[in-house]
Coordinates of C-alpha atoms and ligand atoms in Angstrom, one line a residue:
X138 CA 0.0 0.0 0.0
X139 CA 3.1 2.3 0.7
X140 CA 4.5 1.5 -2.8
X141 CA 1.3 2.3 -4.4
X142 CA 1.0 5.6 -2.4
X143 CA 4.6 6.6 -3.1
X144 CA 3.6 5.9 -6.8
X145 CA 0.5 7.7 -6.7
X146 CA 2.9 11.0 -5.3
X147 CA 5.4 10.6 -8.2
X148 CA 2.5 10.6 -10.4
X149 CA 1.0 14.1 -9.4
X150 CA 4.6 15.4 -8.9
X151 CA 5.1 14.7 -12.8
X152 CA 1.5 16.0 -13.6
X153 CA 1.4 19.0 -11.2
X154 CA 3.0 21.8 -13.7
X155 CA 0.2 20.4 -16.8
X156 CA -2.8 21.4 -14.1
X157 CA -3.2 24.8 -14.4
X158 CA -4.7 27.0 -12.2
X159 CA -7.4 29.4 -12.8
X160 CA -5.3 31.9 -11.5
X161 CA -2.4 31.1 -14.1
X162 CA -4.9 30.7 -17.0
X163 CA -5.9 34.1 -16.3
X164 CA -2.1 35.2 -16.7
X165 CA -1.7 33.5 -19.7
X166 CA -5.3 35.8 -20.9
X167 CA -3.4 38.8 -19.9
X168 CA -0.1 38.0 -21.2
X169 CA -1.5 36.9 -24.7
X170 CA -3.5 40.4 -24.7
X171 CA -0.3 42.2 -24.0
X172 CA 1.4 40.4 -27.1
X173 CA -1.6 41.8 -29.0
X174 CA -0.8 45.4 -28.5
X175 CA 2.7 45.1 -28.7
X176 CA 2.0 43.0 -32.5
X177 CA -0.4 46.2 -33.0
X178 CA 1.7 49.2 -31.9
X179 CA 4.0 50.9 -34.2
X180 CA 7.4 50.6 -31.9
X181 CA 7.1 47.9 -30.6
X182 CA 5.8 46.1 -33.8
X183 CA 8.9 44.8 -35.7
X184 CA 9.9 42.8 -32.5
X185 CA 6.4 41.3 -31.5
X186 CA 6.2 37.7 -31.1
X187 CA 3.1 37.4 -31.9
X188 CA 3.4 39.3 -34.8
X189 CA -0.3 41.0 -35.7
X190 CA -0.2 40.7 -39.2
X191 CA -2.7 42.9 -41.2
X192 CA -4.9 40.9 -43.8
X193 CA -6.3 43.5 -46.6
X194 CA -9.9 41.9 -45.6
X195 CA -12.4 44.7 -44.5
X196 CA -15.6 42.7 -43.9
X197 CA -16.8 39.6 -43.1
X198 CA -19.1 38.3 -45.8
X199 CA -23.1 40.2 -45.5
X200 CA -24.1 36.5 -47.4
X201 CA -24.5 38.4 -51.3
X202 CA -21.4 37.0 -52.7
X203 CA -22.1 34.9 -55.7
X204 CA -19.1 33.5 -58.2
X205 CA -16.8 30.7 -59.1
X206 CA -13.7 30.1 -57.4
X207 CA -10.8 27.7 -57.2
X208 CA -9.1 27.9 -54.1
X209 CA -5.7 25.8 -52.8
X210 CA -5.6 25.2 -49.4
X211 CA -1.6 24.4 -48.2
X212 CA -0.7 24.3 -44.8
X213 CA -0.2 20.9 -43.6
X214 CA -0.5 17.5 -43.8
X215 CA -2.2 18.0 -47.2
X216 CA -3.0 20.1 -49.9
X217 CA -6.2 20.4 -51.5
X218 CA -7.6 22.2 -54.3
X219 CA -11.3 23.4 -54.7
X220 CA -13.7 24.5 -56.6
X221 CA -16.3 26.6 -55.1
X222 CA -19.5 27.5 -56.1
X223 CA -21.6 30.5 -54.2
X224 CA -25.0 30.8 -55.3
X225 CA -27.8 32.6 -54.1
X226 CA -28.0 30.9 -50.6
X227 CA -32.0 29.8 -51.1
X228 CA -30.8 28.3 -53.8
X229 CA -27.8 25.9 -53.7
X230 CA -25.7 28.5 -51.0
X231 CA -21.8 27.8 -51.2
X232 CA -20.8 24.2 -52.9
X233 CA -17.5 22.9 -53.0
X234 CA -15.9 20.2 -54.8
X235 CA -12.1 19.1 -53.7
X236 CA -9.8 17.1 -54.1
X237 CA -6.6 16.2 -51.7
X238 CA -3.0 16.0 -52.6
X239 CA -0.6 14.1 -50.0
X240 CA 2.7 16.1 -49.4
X241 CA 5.8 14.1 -49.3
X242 CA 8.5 14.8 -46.6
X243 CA 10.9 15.2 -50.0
X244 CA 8.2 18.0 -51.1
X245 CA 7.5 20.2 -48.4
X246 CA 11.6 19.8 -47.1
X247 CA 13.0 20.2 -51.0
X248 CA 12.9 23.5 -52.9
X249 CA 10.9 25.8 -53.8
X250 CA 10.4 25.8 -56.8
X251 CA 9.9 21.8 -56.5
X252 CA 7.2 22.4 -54.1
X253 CA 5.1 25.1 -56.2
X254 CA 6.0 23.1 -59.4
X255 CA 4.1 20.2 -57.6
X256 CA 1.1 22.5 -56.4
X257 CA 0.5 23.5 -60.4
X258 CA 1.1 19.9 -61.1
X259 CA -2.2 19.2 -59.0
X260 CA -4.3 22.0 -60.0
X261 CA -3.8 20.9 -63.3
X262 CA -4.6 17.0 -62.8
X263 CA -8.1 18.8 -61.0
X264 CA -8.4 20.9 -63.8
X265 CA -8.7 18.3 -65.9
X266 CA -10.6 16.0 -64.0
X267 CA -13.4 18.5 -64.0
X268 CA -13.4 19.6 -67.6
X269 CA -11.9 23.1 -66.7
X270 CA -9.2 23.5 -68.4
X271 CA -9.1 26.3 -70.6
X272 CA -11.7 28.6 -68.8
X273 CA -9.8 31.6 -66.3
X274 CA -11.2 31.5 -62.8
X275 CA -10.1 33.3 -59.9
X276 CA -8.2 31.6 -57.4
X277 CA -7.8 32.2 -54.0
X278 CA -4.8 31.1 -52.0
X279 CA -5.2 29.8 -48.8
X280 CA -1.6 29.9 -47.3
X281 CA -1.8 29.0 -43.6
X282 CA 1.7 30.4 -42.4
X283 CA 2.9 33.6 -41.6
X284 CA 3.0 36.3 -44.4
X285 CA 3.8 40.0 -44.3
X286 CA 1.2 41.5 -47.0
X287 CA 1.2 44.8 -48.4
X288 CA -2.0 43.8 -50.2
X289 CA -5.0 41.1 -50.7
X290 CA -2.7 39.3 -53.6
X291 CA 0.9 39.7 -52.4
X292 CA 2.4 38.2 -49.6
X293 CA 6.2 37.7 -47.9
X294 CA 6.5 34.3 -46.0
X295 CA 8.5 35.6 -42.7
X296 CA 9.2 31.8 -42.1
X297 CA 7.9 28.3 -42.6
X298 CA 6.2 26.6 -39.3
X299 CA 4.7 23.0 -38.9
X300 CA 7.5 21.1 -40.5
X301 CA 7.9 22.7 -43.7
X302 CA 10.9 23.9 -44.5
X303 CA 11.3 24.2 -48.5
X304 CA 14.3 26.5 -49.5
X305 CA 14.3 29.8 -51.5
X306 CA 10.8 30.6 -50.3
X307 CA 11.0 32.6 -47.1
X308 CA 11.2 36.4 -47.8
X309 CA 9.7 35.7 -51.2
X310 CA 6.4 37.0 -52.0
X311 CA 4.6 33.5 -52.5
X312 CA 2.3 34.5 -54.6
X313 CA 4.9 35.3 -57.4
X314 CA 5.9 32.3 -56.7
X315 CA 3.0 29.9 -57.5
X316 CA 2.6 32.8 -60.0
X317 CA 6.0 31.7 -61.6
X318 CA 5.3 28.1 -61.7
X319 CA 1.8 28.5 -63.3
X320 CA 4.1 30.0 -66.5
X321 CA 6.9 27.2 -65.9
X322 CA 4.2 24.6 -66.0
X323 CA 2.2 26.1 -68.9
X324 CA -1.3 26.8 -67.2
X325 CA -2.9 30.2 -68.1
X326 CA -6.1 29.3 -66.5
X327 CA -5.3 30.4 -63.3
X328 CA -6.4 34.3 -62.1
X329 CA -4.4 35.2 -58.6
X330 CA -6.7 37.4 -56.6
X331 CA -6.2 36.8 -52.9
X332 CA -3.7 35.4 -50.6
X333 CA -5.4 34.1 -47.6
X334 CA -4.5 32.8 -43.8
X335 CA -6.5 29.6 -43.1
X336 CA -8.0 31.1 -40.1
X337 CA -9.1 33.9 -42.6
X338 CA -10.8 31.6 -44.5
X339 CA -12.2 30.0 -41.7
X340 CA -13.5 33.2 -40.2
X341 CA -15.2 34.1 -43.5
X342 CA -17.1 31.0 -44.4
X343 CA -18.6 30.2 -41.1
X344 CA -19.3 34.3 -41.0
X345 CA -21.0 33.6 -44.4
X346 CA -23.5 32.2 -42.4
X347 CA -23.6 33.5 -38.9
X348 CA -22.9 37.4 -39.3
X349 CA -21.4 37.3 -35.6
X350 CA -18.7 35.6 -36.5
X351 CA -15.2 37.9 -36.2
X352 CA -12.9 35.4 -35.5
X353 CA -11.2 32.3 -37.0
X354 CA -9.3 29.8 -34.7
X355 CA -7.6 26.7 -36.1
X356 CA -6.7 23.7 -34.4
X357 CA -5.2 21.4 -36.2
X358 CA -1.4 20.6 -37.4
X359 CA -1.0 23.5 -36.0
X360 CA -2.9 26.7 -33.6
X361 CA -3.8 30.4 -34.9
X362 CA -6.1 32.5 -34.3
X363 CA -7.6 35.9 -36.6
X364 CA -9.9 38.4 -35.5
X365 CA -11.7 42.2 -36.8
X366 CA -9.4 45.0 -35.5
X367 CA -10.1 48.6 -35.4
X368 CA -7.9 50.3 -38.1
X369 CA -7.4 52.8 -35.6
X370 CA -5.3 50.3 -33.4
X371 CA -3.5 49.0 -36.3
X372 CA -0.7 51.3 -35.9
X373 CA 1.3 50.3 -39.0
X374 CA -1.4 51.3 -41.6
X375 CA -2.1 54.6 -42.0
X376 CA -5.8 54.1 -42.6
X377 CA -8.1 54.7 -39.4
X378 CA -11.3 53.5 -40.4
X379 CA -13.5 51.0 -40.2
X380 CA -12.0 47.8 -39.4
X381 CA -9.4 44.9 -40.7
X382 CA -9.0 41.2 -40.0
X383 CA -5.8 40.6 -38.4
X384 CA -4.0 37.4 -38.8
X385 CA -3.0 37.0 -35.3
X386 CA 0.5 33.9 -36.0
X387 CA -0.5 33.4 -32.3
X388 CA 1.7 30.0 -32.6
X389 CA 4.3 31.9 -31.4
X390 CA 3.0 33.4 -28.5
X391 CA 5.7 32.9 -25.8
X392 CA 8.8 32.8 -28.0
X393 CA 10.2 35.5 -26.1
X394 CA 10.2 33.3 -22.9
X395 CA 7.1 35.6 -21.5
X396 CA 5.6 32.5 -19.8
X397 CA 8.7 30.0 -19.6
X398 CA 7.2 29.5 -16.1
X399 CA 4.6 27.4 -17.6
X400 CA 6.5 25.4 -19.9
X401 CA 7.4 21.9 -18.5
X402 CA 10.8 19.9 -19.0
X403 CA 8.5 17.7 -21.4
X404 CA 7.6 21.0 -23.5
X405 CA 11.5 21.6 -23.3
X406 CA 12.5 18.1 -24.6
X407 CA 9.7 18.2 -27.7
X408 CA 10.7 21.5 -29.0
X409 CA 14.7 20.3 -28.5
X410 CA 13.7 17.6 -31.1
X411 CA 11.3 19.8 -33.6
X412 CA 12.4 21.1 -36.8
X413 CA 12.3 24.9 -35.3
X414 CA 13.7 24.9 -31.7
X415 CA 12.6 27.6 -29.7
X416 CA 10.1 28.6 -32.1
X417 CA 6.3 28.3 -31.8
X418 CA 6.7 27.6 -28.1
X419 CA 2.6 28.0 -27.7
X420 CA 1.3 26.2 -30.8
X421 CA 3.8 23.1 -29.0
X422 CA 1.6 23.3 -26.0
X423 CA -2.1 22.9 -27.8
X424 CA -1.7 21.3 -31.7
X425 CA -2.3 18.2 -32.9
X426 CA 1.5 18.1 -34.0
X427 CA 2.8 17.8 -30.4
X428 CA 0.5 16.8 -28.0
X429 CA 1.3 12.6 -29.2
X430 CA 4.9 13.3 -28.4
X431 CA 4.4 15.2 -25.1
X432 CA 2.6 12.5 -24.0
X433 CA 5.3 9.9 -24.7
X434 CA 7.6 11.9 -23.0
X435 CA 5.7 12.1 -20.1
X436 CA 5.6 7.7 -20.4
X437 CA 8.8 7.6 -20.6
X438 CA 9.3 9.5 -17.1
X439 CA 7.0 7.5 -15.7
X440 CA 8.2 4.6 -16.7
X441 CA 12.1 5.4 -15.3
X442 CA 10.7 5.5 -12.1
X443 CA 9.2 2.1 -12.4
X444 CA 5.7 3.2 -12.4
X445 CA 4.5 2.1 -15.9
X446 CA 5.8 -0.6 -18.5
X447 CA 7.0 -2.6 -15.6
X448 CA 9.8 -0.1 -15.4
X449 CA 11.2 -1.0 -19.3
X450 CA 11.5 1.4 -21.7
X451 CA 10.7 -0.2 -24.7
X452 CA 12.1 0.6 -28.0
X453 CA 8.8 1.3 -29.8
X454 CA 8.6 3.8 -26.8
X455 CA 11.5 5.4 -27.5
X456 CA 10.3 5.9 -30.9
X457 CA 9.8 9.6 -31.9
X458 CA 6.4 10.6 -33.1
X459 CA 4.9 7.4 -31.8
X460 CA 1.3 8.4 -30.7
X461 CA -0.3 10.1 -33.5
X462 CA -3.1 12.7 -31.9
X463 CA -5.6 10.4 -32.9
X464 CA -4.1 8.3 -30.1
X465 CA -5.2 10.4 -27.3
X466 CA -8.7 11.0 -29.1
X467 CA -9.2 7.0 -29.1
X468 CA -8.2 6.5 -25.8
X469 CA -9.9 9.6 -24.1
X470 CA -13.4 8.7 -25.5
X471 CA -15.8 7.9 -23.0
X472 CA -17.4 4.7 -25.3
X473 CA -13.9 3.1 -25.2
X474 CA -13.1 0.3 -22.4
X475 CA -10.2 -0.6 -20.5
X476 CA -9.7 -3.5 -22.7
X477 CA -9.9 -1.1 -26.0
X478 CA -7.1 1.2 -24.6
X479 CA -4.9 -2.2 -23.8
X480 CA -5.4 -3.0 -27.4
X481 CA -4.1 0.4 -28.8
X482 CA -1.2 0.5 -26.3
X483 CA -0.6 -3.4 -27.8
X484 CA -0.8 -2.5 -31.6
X485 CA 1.7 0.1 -30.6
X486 CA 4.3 -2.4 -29.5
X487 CA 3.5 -1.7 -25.4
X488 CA 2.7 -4.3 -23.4
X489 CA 0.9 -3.1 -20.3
X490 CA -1.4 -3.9 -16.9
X491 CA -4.9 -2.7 -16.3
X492 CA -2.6 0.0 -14.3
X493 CA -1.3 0.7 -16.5
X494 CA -3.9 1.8 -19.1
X495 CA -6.0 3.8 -17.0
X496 CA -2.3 5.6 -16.2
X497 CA -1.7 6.2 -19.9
X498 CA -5.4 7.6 -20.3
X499 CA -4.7 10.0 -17.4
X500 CA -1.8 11.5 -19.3
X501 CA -3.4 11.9 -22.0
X502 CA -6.4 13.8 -20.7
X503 CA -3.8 15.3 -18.6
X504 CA -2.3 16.6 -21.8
X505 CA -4.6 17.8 -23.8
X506 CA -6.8 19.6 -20.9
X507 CA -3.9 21.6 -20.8
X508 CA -3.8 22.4 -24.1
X509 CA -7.7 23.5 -24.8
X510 CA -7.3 25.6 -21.5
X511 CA -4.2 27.6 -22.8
X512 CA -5.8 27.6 -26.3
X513 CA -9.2 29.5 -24.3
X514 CA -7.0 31.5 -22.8
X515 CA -6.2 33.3 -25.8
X516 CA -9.4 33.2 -27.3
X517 CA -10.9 34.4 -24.3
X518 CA -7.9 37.6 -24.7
X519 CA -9.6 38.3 -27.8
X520 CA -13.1 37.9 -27.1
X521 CA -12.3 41.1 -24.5
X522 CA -10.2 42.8 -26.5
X523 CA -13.0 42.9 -29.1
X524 CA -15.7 43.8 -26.5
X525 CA -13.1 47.0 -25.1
X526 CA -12.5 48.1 -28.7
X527 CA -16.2 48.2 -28.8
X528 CA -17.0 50.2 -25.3
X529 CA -19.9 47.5 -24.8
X530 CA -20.4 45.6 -21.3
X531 CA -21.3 43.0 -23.1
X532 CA -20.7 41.4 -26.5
X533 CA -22.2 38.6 -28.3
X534 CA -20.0 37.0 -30.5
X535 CA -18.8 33.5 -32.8
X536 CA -15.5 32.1 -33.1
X537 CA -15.9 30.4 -36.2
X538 CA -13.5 26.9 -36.0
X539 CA -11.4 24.8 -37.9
X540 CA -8.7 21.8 -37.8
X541 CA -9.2 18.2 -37.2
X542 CA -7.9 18.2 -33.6
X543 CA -11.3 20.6 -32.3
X544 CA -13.6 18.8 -34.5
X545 CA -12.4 14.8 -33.3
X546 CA -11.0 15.2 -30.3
X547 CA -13.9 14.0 -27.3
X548 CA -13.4 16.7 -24.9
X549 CA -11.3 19.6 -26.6
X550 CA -14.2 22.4 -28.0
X551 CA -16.3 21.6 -24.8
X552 CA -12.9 22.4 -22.4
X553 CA -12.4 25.6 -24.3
X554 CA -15.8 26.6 -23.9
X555 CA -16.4 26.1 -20.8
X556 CA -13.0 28.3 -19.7
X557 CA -13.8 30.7 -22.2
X558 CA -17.0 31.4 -20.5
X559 CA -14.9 31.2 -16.9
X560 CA -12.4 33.8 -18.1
X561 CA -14.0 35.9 -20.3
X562 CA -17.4 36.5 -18.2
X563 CA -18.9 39.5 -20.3
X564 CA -18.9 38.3 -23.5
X565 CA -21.1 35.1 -24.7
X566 CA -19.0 33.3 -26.9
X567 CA -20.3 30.6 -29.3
X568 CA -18.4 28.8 -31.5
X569 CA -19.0 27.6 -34.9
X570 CA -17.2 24.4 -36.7
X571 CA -16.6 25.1 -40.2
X572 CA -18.7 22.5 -41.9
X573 CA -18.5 23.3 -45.9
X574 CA -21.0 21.3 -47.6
X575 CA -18.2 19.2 -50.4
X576 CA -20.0 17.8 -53.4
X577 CA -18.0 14.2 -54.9
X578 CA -19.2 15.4 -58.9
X579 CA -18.4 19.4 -59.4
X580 CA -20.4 19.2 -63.1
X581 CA -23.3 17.2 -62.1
X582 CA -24.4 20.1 -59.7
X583 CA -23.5 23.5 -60.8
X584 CA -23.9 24.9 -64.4
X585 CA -20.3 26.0 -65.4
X586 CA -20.5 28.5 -67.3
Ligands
ADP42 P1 -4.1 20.9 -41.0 O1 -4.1 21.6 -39.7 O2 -2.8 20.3 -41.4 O3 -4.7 21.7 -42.2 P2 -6.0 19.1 -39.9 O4 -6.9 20.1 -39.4 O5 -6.6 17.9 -40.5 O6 -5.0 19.6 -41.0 O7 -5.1 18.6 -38.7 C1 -4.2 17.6 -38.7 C2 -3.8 17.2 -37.3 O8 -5.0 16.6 -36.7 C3 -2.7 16.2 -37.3 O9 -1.7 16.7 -36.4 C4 -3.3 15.0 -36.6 O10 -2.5 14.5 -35.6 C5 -4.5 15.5 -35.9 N1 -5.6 14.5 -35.9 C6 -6.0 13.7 -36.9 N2 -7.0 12.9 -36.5 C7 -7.3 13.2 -35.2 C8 -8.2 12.8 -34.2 N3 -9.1 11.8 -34.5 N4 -8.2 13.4 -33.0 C9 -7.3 14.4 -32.8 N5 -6.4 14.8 -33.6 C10 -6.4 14.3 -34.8

């Protein structure tokens, strides 16, 4: 009984710094909306960490918008291309058809010009699949890391996040170069008109049908946030009315050690291992990129001290990149047995105990707790800071959502929620998953015309 006491210490000792009071999460709020105004403010702009970047979009969509698109969406795991359709919405409303592209590790870690050669490859192969080569349609470009844009259609990469890392791209406007490889490649079809941040995109389709909707939050691969600014407040542009969306790059909140306090030797050893040490500290805490291998690192503690595993680390275990997210999904969901989370821990190459199981579930809701906590700490900074821009004592508002990790995950959007609601009293925030309607057959539905 001592042994199993002494154990259950050890446990909470390695736990304790993921369990965050509501005291901290409110310092993380107020740190996050300090980031904002220094992103925001003139001075102290070039050296923000969380970097502010202005958008060139003025509105959210009033639900009139009508036209053909294609639009790429790169910034992860895949790449898709799409064609959307917005009709009259009592009529067929927005329809999509898309197709996705898997990247290769040799693709998104090559060149350049290898990696927009391939994206005009695809286009075209979609192109042709739906009879539309030959006809110019607008494209939009959705282009989820961080670019410094002078306008709608241009766009500097400042750096590549997530694991990208193709050469001869960063400080080049990437438009020009998907431009340039449209010409290489031969395909005149294609009509650049707007560079765009995933969270953008995500704000402005689920505001297409919810007009409250002034902010876009992703959570996937990686976490970002956008929002609508006052022009006045964004200090760098010279305009002062009305307002702009503001691409937020709040991955990098933190990356000037502001809350290193909160950041556990397990944080420490999974950004020592990333492709970009040091970088991103806050999008390591919550995305769907990180949280598998925090959560082995936190096994592996445990299982040095003799707690799990019968005290043997296992070479599976000490296998980077392991537990995909999807892992702590399966294994958190409340329809899954005891003998169900012994089976995934055995197709994984770990042999383990009843004990053991229900220990490895406690990580992992351990884990990501903390992570849709700290991610509601930052929406819930923006939430106010929109309600203060506004002098109200009270704002209604929708976050639309996007990113595989919110949307699957069992208890992730209803933690953020609920601590939203905690820190950010005065404001009733609702959130809204971004649930395009994609159709399998583009011609069999919409005229082209
Ligand atoms: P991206 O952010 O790359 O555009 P997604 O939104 O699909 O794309 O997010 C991909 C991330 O989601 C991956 O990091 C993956 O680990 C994670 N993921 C995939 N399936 C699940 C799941 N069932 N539960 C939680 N996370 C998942």
């Amino acid at each position: 009984a001592q042994r199993l006491a002494d154990q259950r210490q050890r446990v909470n000792e390695v736990l304790a710094p993921f369990n965050l009071t509501l005291e901290k999460l409110k310092d993380v709020q107020s740190l996050m909306r300090k980031e904002m105004d220094f992103g925001l403010r003139k001075e102290t702009q070039p050296n923000a960490t969380v970097k502010m970047l202005p958008t060139y979009v003025r509105a959210t969509p009033d639900g009139t918008e009508r036209g053909d698109f294609i639009a790429l969406d790169l910034g992860g795991t895949n790449f898709r291309v799409l064609i959307v359709h917005v009709g009259k919405r009592e009529d067929v409303g927005v329809q999509i058809v898309s197709k996705t592209f898997s990247l290769s590790q040799e693709v998104i870690q090559g060149t350049g010009i290898q990696l927009f050669d391939h994206i005009i490859d695809c286009i075209t192969e979609f192109q042709e699949e739906n009879n539309l080569r030959g006809r110019r349609m607008p494209l939009g470009f959705t282009f989820s890391f961080p670019c410094r844009q002078t306008s709608l259609d241009q766009g500097i990469l400042i750096t590549w996040t997530k694991g990208f890392s193709a050469s001869g791209c960063v400080g080049e406007d990437v438009v020009r170069l998907l431009r340039e490889a449209a010409i290489r490649k031969g395909n005149s079809d294609l009509m650049i008109v707007a560079l765009v941040n995933d969270t953008v995109g995500t704000m402005m389709s689920c505001g297409y049908d919810d007009p409250a909707c002034e902010i876009g939050l992703i959570v996937g691969t990686g976490t970002n946030a956008c929002y609508m600014e006052e022009m006045k407040n964004v200090e760098i542009l010279d305009d002062s009315d009305g307002r702009m969306c503001i691409n937020m790059e709040w991955g990098a909140f933190g990356d000037n050690d502001c809350m290193d306090d909160l950041i556990t030797n397990f944080d420490r050893d999974v950004d020592q291992f990333s492709i970009n040490p040091g970088k991103q500290k806050y999008e390591k805490m919550i995305s769907g990129m990180y949280l598998g291998e925090i959560v082995r690192q936190i096994l592996i503690i445990l299982t040095k001290y003799r707690i799990l595993f019968g005290g043997k680390i296992s070479q599976r275990l000490q296998t980077r990149d392991l537990f995909p997210t999807k892992f702590l999904s399966d294994i958190e969901s409340d329809t899954l047995g005891l003998v169900q989370v012994r089976s995934i821990l055995t197709d994984l190459g770990l042999r383990s105990t009843c004990d053991d199981t229900v220990l490895v579930k406690e990580v992992c809701t351990t884990v990501s707790r903390r992570a849709a906590q700290m991610c509601a700490a930052g929406i819930a900074a923006v939430v106010e800071k929109i309600r203060e821009n506004r002098e109200l004592n009270t704002l209604k508002i929708t976050v639309g959502v996007d990113g595989t990790l919110y949307k699957l995950h069992p208890h992730f959007a209803g933690i953020v929620q609920e601590t939203v609601k905690i820190l950010a009293p005065q404001c009733d925030t609702q959130t809204l998953q971004e649930s395009s309607q994609v159709l399998r057959d583009w011609r069999s539905r919409v005229k082209v015309q």
